[in-house]
Coordinates of C-alpha atoms in Angstrom, one line a residue:
M1305 CA -54.8 22.7 58.9
A1306 CA -51.3 23.9 57.0
E1307 CA -49.3 20.7 55.5
Q1308 CA -46.8 21.1 57.9
E1309 CA -48.5 21.9 61.2
V1310 CA -47.7 20.0 63.8
T1311 CA -49.9 18.2 65.7
L1312 CA -51.0 15.7 68.5
M1313 CA -53.4 12.5 67.4
K1314 CA -53.0 8.6 67.9
G1315 CA -50.9 6.5 65.9
N1316 CA -54.0 5.3 64.5
E1317 CA -55.3 8.2 63.4
A1318 CA -51.8 9.0 61.9
I1319 CA -52.8 6.1 59.3
A1320 CA -56.1 7.5 58.3
H1321 CA -54.7 11.4 57.7
A1322 CA -51.9 10.1 55.7
A1323 CA -53.4 7.4 53.8
I1324 CA -55.5 10.4 52.4
R1325 CA -53.3 12.8 52.5
C1326 CA -51.2 10.4 50.2
G1327 CA -53.8 9.7 47.4
A1328 CA -54.8 6.7 48.5
D1329 CA -58.0 5.4 46.1
G1330 CA -60.0 2.8 48.7
Y1331 CA -59.9 1.7 52.2
F1332 CA -61.6 -1.3 52.8
G1333 CA -61.6 -3.0 56.7
Y1334 CA -63.6 -3.9 59.3
P1335 CA -63.8 -2.3 63.3
I1336 CA -61.5 -4.5 65.6
T1337 CA -59.7 -3.2 68.8
P1338 CA -57.1 -1.7 69.4
Q1339 CA -57.4 -0.4 65.1
S1340 CA -61.0 0.9 65.5
E1341 CA -59.7 4.6 65.3
V1342 CA -58.2 4.2 61.3
I1343 CA -61.5 3.9 60.0
E1344 CA -63.4 6.1 63.0
T1345 CA -61.2 8.8 62.2
L1346 CA -61.7 8.0 58.1
C1347 CA -65.4 8.3 58.5
A1348 CA -65.1 11.7 60.6
L1349 CA -63.0 13.1 57.6
K1350 CA -64.9 11.7 54.7
P1351 CA -62.3 12.3 52.4
W1352 CA -64.8 11.3 49.3
E1353 CA -66.4 14.6 49.9
T1354 CA -63.0 16.5 49.3
T1355 CA -60.4 13.8 47.2
G1356 CA -62.7 11.4 46.5
M1357 CA -61.2 8.4 48.8
V1358 CA -63.7 5.4 48.4
V1359 CA -64.6 4.2 52.6
V1360 CA -65.7 1.0 52.8
Q1361 CA -67.0 -0.7 56.3
A1362 CA -66.5 -4.5 55.4
E1363 CA -68.8 -7.4 55.9
S1364 CA -65.2 -9.1 57.5
E1365 CA -61.7 -9.1 57.0
V1366 CA -61.4 -11.5 54.3
A1367 CA -64.1 -9.0 52.4
S1368 CA -61.4 -6.0 52.9
I1369 CA -58.7 -7.6 52.2
N1370 CA -60.6 -8.9 48.7
M1371 CA -61.8 -4.8 48.3
V1372 CA -58.7 -4.9 48.4
Y1373 CA -57.6 -7.5 46.2
G1374 CA -59.7 -5.9 43.2
A1375 CA -58.6 -1.9 43.6
A1376 CA -55.1 -3.1 43.7
G1377 CA -55.4 -4.8 40.5
A1378 CA -57.1 -2.0 38.7
G1379 CA -53.9 -0.1 39.8
K1380 CA -55.5 1.9 42.5
R1381 CA -53.9 2.8 45.7
A1382 CA -56.0 0.3 47.9
L1383 CA -55.4 -0.3 51.6
T1384 CA -56.5 -2.0 54.9
S1385 CA -56.8 -2.8 58.5
S1386 CA -57.0 -4.7 61.2
S1387 CA -55.1 -6.3 64.1
S1388 CA -54.1 -9.7 65.7
P1389 CA -56.8 -11.7 64.4
G1390 CA -58.1 -10.3 61.5
V1391 CA -54.8 -9.8 59.7
A1392 CA -55.0 -13.8 60.1
L1393 CA -58.2 -13.6 58.6
M1394 CA -57.0 -12.1 55.9
Q1395 CA -54.0 -14.1 54.9
E1396 CA -55.7 -16.2 51.9
G1397 CA -56.2 -13.1 50.3
I1398 CA -52.4 -11.4 50.6
A1399 CA -51.4 -14.8 49.5
Y1400 CA -53.3 -13.9 46.5
L1401 CA -52.2 -10.8 46.1
A1402 CA -48.7 -12.0 46.8
G1403 CA -49.2 -14.1 43.5
A1404 CA -50.8 -11.6 41.2
E1405 CA -48.3 -9.5 41.8
L1406 CA -50.9 -6.8 43.3
P1407 CA -49.8 -3.5 45.4
G1408 CA -51.5 -3.9 48.6
V1409 CA -51.1 -2.0 51.3
F1410 CA -52.6 -3.5 55.2
V1411 CA -51.5 -2.2 58.7
N1412 CA -51.3 -4.6 61.7
V1413 CA -52.0 -3.2 64.8
Q1414 CA -50.9 -6.0 66.6
R1415 CA -52.6 -7.6 69.8
G1416 CA -52.0 -10.5 72.2
G1417 CA -52.9 -14.4 71.0
P1418 CA -53.0 -17.3 70.5
G1419 CA -56.7 -16.7 69.5
L1420 CA -58.8 -13.9 70.1
G1421 CA -56.5 -13.4 73.2
T1422 CA -56.6 -10.0 75.0
I1423 CA -57.0 -6.6 73.2
Q1424 CA -53.1 -5.5 75.0
P1425 CA -50.5 -5.0 72.5
S1426 CA -48.2 -7.6 71.6
Q1427 CA -45.2 -8.1 68.8
S1428 CA -46.1 -12.2 68.6
D1429 CA -47.2 -11.5 64.5
Y1430 CA -43.7 -11.3 63.6
F1431 CA -43.3 -15.0 62.4
Q1432 CA -47.1 -14.8 60.1
A1433 CA -45.4 -11.0 58.9
T1434 CA -41.8 -12.0 58.4
R1435 CA -42.4 -15.1 56.6
G1436 CA -45.2 -14.9 54.3
G1437 CA -48.1 -15.9 56.4
G1438 CA -50.6 -17.4 53.8
N1439 CA -49.4 -21.4 51.2
G1440 CA -47.0 -20.8 49.6
D1441 CA -43.3 -19.4 48.8
Y1442 CA -43.6 -15.5 49.1
Y1443 CA -42.9 -12.7 51.1
V1444 CA -44.3 -9.2 52.3
I1445 CA -42.4 -5.9 52.3
T1446 CA -42.8 -5.7 56.1
L1447 CA -42.2 -2.0 57.7
A1448 CA -42.2 -1.9 61.8
P1449 CA -43.1 2.0 63.5
S1450 CA -41.8 2.9 66.4
S1451 CA -43.8 6.3 66.3
V1452 CA -46.6 8.7 65.7
Q1453 CA -44.5 10.2 63.0
E1454 CA -43.4 6.6 61.1
M1455 CA -47.0 5.2 61.0
A1456 CA -48.2 8.6 59.1
D1457 CA -44.5 8.5 56.7
F1458 CA -45.0 4.8 56.1
V1459 CA -48.3 4.7 54.4
G1460 CA -46.6 6.7 51.7
L1461 CA -43.4 4.4 52.0
A1462 CA -45.5 1.2 51.5
F1463 CA -47.7 2.7 48.8
E1464 CA -43.9 3.1 46.7
L1465 CA -42.2 0.0 48.0
A1466 CA -45.5 -1.9 47.0
F1467 CA -46.1 -0.5 43.7
K1468 CA -42.4 -0.3 42.9
Y1469 CA -42.3 -4.3 43.7
R1470 CA -45.9 -4.9 42.8
N1471 CA -46.3 -6.8 45.9
P1472 CA -48.3 -6.1 48.9
A1473 CA -46.8 -4.2 51.8
M1474 CA -47.2 -4.6 55.3
I1475 CA -47.0 -2.0 58.6
L1476 CA -46.4 -3.9 61.1
S1477 CA -47.4 -2.0 64.8
D1478 CA -48.8 -2.6 67.8
G1479 CA -51.2 -1.7 70.2
V1480 CA -48.8 0.6 71.7
I1481 CA -47.8 3.1 68.9
G1482 CA -51.5 2.4 68.0
Q1483 CA -53.1 3.9 70.6
M1484 CA -50.5 6.5 71.8
M1485 CA -50.6 9.9 71.4
E1486 CA -47.6 12.3 69.8
K1487 CA -46.9 15.4 68.2
I1488 CA -46.6 14.7 64.5
V1489 CA -45.8 16.3 61.6
L1490 CA -48.6 14.8 58.8
P1491 CA -47.1 14.0 55.1
P1492 CA -48.4 17.1 52.5
Y1493 CA -51.0 16.7 50.4
Q1494 CA -51.0 14.1 47.3
R1495 CA -53.8 14.3 44.3
R1496 CA -54.8 11.1 43.1
R1497 CA -54.0 9.7 40.8
T1498 CA -56.1 9.9 37.5
D1499 CA -57.6 7.0 35.6
E1500 CA -55.7 7.9 32.7
E1501 CA -52.2 8.2 34.2
V1502 CA -53.4 4.6 36.7
I1503 CA -53.2 3.4 33.2
R1504 CA -50.1 5.2 31.8
E1505 CA -48.2 3.7 35.3
C1506 CA -50.0 0.5 35.8
P1507 CA -49.8 -1.3 32.4
W1508 CA -50.6 -4.3 33.8
A1509 CA -53.8 -3.5 35.4
S1510 CA -56.9 -4.8 35.0
T1511 CA -58.6 -1.2 33.3
G1512 CA -60.6 -2.1 30.0
K1513 CA -59.0 -3.3 27.1
P1514 CA -57.9 -1.0 24.5
R1515 CA -56.6 -1.5 21.1
T1516 CA -53.2 -1.1 21.9
R1517 CA -52.2 -3.8 23.5
G1518 CA -53.9 -7.5 24.9
V1519 CA -56.1 -8.5 27.5
N1520 CA -54.4 -8.3 31.3
V1521 CA -55.1 -11.4 33.4
I1522 CA -54.9 -11.2 36.6
T1523 CA -54.8 -14.2 38.7
S1524 CA -52.6 -16.1 41.3
L1525 CA -53.9 -19.5 39.4
E1526 CA -51.8 -21.6 37.2
L1527 CA -52.7 -25.3 36.7
K1528 CA -49.3 -26.0 34.5
P1529 CA -46.4 -27.0 37.3
E1530 CA -43.7 -25.8 34.3
I1531 CA -45.5 -22.9 34.6
M1532 CA -45.9 -22.0 37.9
E1533 CA -42.6 -22.9 38.6
E1534 CA -41.3 -20.3 36.4
R1535 CA -44.0 -17.9 38.1
N1536 CA -42.2 -19.3 41.2
I1537 CA -39.0 -18.4 40.1
H1538 CA -39.7 -15.1 38.6
L1539 CA -41.1 -14.1 42.3
Q1540 CA -38.1 -15.5 44.3
K1541 CA -35.6 -13.4 41.9
K1542 CA -37.7 -10.3 43.0
Y1543 CA -37.4 -10.9 46.3
Q1544 CA -33.9 -11.3 46.3
E1545 CA -34.2 -7.8 44.6
I1546 CA -36.3 -6.3 48.0
R1547 CA -33.0 -7.9 49.9
D1548 CA -30.5 -6.3 48.0
K1549 CA -32.4 -2.5 47.9
E1550 CA -34.7 -2.6 50.6
V1551 CA -33.4 -3.2 53.8
R1552 CA -33.9 -0.1 56.3
Y1553 CA -32.7 0.0 60.0
E1554 CA -31.4 2.4 62.2
T1555 CA -28.7 2.6 65.7
M1556 CA -28.3 4.0 68.7
Q1557 CA -25.2 4.8 70.9
C1558 CA -23.5 2.0 69.1
E1559 CA -20.1 3.5 68.5
D1560 CA -18.3 2.7 71.6
A1561 CA -20.8 -0.6 72.7
E1562 CA -20.0 -3.9 74.0
Y1563 CA -22.9 -5.4 74.2
I1564 CA -26.2 -4.9 72.0
I1565 CA -29.7 -4.8 72.2
V1566 CA -32.1 -5.3 69.4
S1567 CA -35.9 -4.3 69.2
F1568 CA -38.3 -3.3 66.2
G1569 CA -42.0 -1.3 66.7
S1570 CA -42.6 -0.1 70.8
A1571 CA -40.0 -3.0 71.9
A1572 CA -37.4 -0.8 70.6
R1573 CA -38.5 2.4 71.9
I1574 CA -38.3 0.8 75.6
S1575 CA -35.5 -0.1 74.6
E1576 CA -33.8 3.0 74.2
K1577 CA -34.4 4.0 77.6
A1578 CA -32.9 1.4 78.8
I1579 CA -30.0 1.8 77.4
E1580 CA -29.6 4.7 79.0
L1581 CA -30.3 3.3 82.1
A1582 CA -27.6 1.3 81.6
R1583 CA -25.3 3.7 80.4
A1584 CA -26.1 5.6 83.9
E1585 CA -24.6 2.1 85.6
G1586 CA -21.6 2.3 83.5
L1587 CA -22.5 -0.5 80.7
K1588 CA -21.6 0.0 76.9
V1589 CA -25.0 -0.5 74.9
G1590 CA -26.2 0.4 71.4
L1591 CA -28.8 -0.6 70.2
L1592 CA -30.1 -1.8 66.6
R1593 CA -33.8 -1.3 65.2
P1594 CA -34.7 -2.9 62.2
I1595 CA -37.0 -0.8 60.1
T1596 CA -38.0 -3.4 57.3
V1597 CA -38.2 -6.8 59.4
W1598 CA -38.8 -8.0 56.0
P1599 CA -36.6 -7.7 54.4
F1600 CA -34.4 -8.3 57.5
P1601 CA -31.2 -6.6 57.6
S1602 CA -29.3 -9.7 58.5
K1603 CA -25.9 -8.6 57.1
E1604 CA -26.0 -5.1 59.1
V1605 CA -26.9 -6.8 62.5
A1606 CA -23.9 -9.7 61.6
A1607 CA -21.5 -6.5 61.3
L1608 CA -22.2 -5.0 64.0
A1609 CA -22.2 -8.0 66.4
R1610 CA -18.9 -8.8 65.2
G1611 CA -17.0 -8.4 68.1
K1612 CA -18.7 -7.8 71.1
K1613 CA -19.6 -9.0 74.2
G1614 CA -23.3 -9.6 73.3
V1615 CA -26.6 -9.4 71.8
L1616 CA -30.2 -9.2 73.7
V1617 CA -33.2 -9.8 71.8
A1618 CA -35.6 -7.6 73.2
E1619 CA -39.3 -8.1 72.0
I1620 CA -42.7 -8.3 72.8
N1621 CA -43.4 -11.9 72.5
A1622 CA -41.8 -15.7 73.0
G1623 CA -38.9 -15.4 71.2
M1624 CA -39.4 -13.9 67.5
M1625 CA -37.3 -12.2 65.8
V1626 CA -34.2 -13.6 68.1
E1627 CA -34.3 -16.2 65.3
D1628 CA -33.8 -14.4 62.5
V1629 CA -30.8 -12.1 64.9
R1630 CA -29.4 -15.7 65.5
L1631 CA -29.1 -16.8 62.0
A1632 CA -27.6 -13.7 61.5
I1633 CA -24.7 -14.2 63.2
N1634 CA -24.1 -17.5 63.2
G1635 CA -22.6 -18.4 66.5
E1636 CA -20.1 -15.9 66.5
V1637 CA -20.9 -13.9 69.6
P1638 CA -23.8 -14.7 72.4
V1639 CA -27.1 -14.3 71.4
E1640 CA -30.1 -13.9 74.0
H1641 CA -34.0 -13.6 74.5
F1642 CA -36.3 -11.0 77.0
G1643 CA -39.7 -10.6 75.8
R1644 CA -43.2 -10.2 78.1
L1645 CA -46.4 -12.7 76.9
G1646 CA -50.1 -11.9 76.8
G1647 CA -50.3 -8.2 76.2
I1648 CA -47.8 -7.4 79.0
V1649 CA -45.2 -4.6 78.0
P1650 CA -41.5 -4.6 79.3
E1651 CA -40.3 -2.0 81.7
P1652 CA -36.9 -0.5 80.7
E1653 CA -35.6 -1.9 84.2
E1654 CA -36.4 -5.3 83.1
I1655 CA -34.6 -4.7 79.9
V1656 CA -31.2 -4.0 82.2
E1657 CA -31.8 -7.1 84.1
A1658 CA -32.1 -9.3 81.8
L1659 CA -29.0 -7.9 79.8
K1660 CA -27.0 -7.9 83.5
T1661 CA -28.5 -11.8 83.8
K1662 CA -28.3 -13.3 80.6
L1663 CA -25.4 -12.3 79.2
M1664 CA -22.9 -10.6 82.0
K1665 CA -22.6 -13.7 84.1

């Protein structure tokens, strides 16, 4: 396959292909609907025979995330993937990654909950993703793709950001994007780094003790509270730097808009069609799509909403991102929510109707 060849594949398959092409050292995962194609595709491609990438079906999601912890601690590019209940099991390991400042990457192809829930799509893990998810004061860099192309593109970006800030990074997808098929262009191949390059690029990693430095201890444990406070203050400064430098978003038809829809991921795809339908009726509606849901584009949402007649937050949950939108807008304009639950994906017409009934009374 040529590096720039256009090909047709599922979002889950795109994750697998992109991981190999981005020079990943290892994938550790456990099958769960609707993301099992990630590990299935990796096993079919057999990257251990070509790039040397390790692929392991772990005995559980808990084992998977801790294998990522170990590989990341050695400076390796490691990732895992799962769906909502499986990612819930990973939260302790993710908190450890954040506390130890390790650059692991994980993918959540969301499904409806709570609990085992359903195998149908949802966006109801937003709070878990954007509020850390585990114990302690930490955040995870969270990218929300809305296409199969972005599923592929965000693998490399997640690794880049994870290593830049020594912080876990998440690709927050869902069953719609994971299972649907689209034409995409896969990223070019990057070779895996040599051990010497890893040591040079990751001086903090546990790679053996040369004579030129002391021992690298990687842990999230510190029994002295005053030292733990210093570590937390350092983390908070890092999170603020990420907020300042790494916000990503896009807008659509906002130049003359009187109303704004804010959506992420698959809901944003549906909202694009809703805007088309609304404008056909003469309604001036635009879209803001957060690409990073953490850090959230709060300043950008506030600036865009200023002077508008109202904002509708459309998401496939009971109302989660709407809280971040309301915090950003701070009561300057009306903000309403529309969502479907239990794995039901809304129709564009439902979003248009919600816009009319909730904001155009």
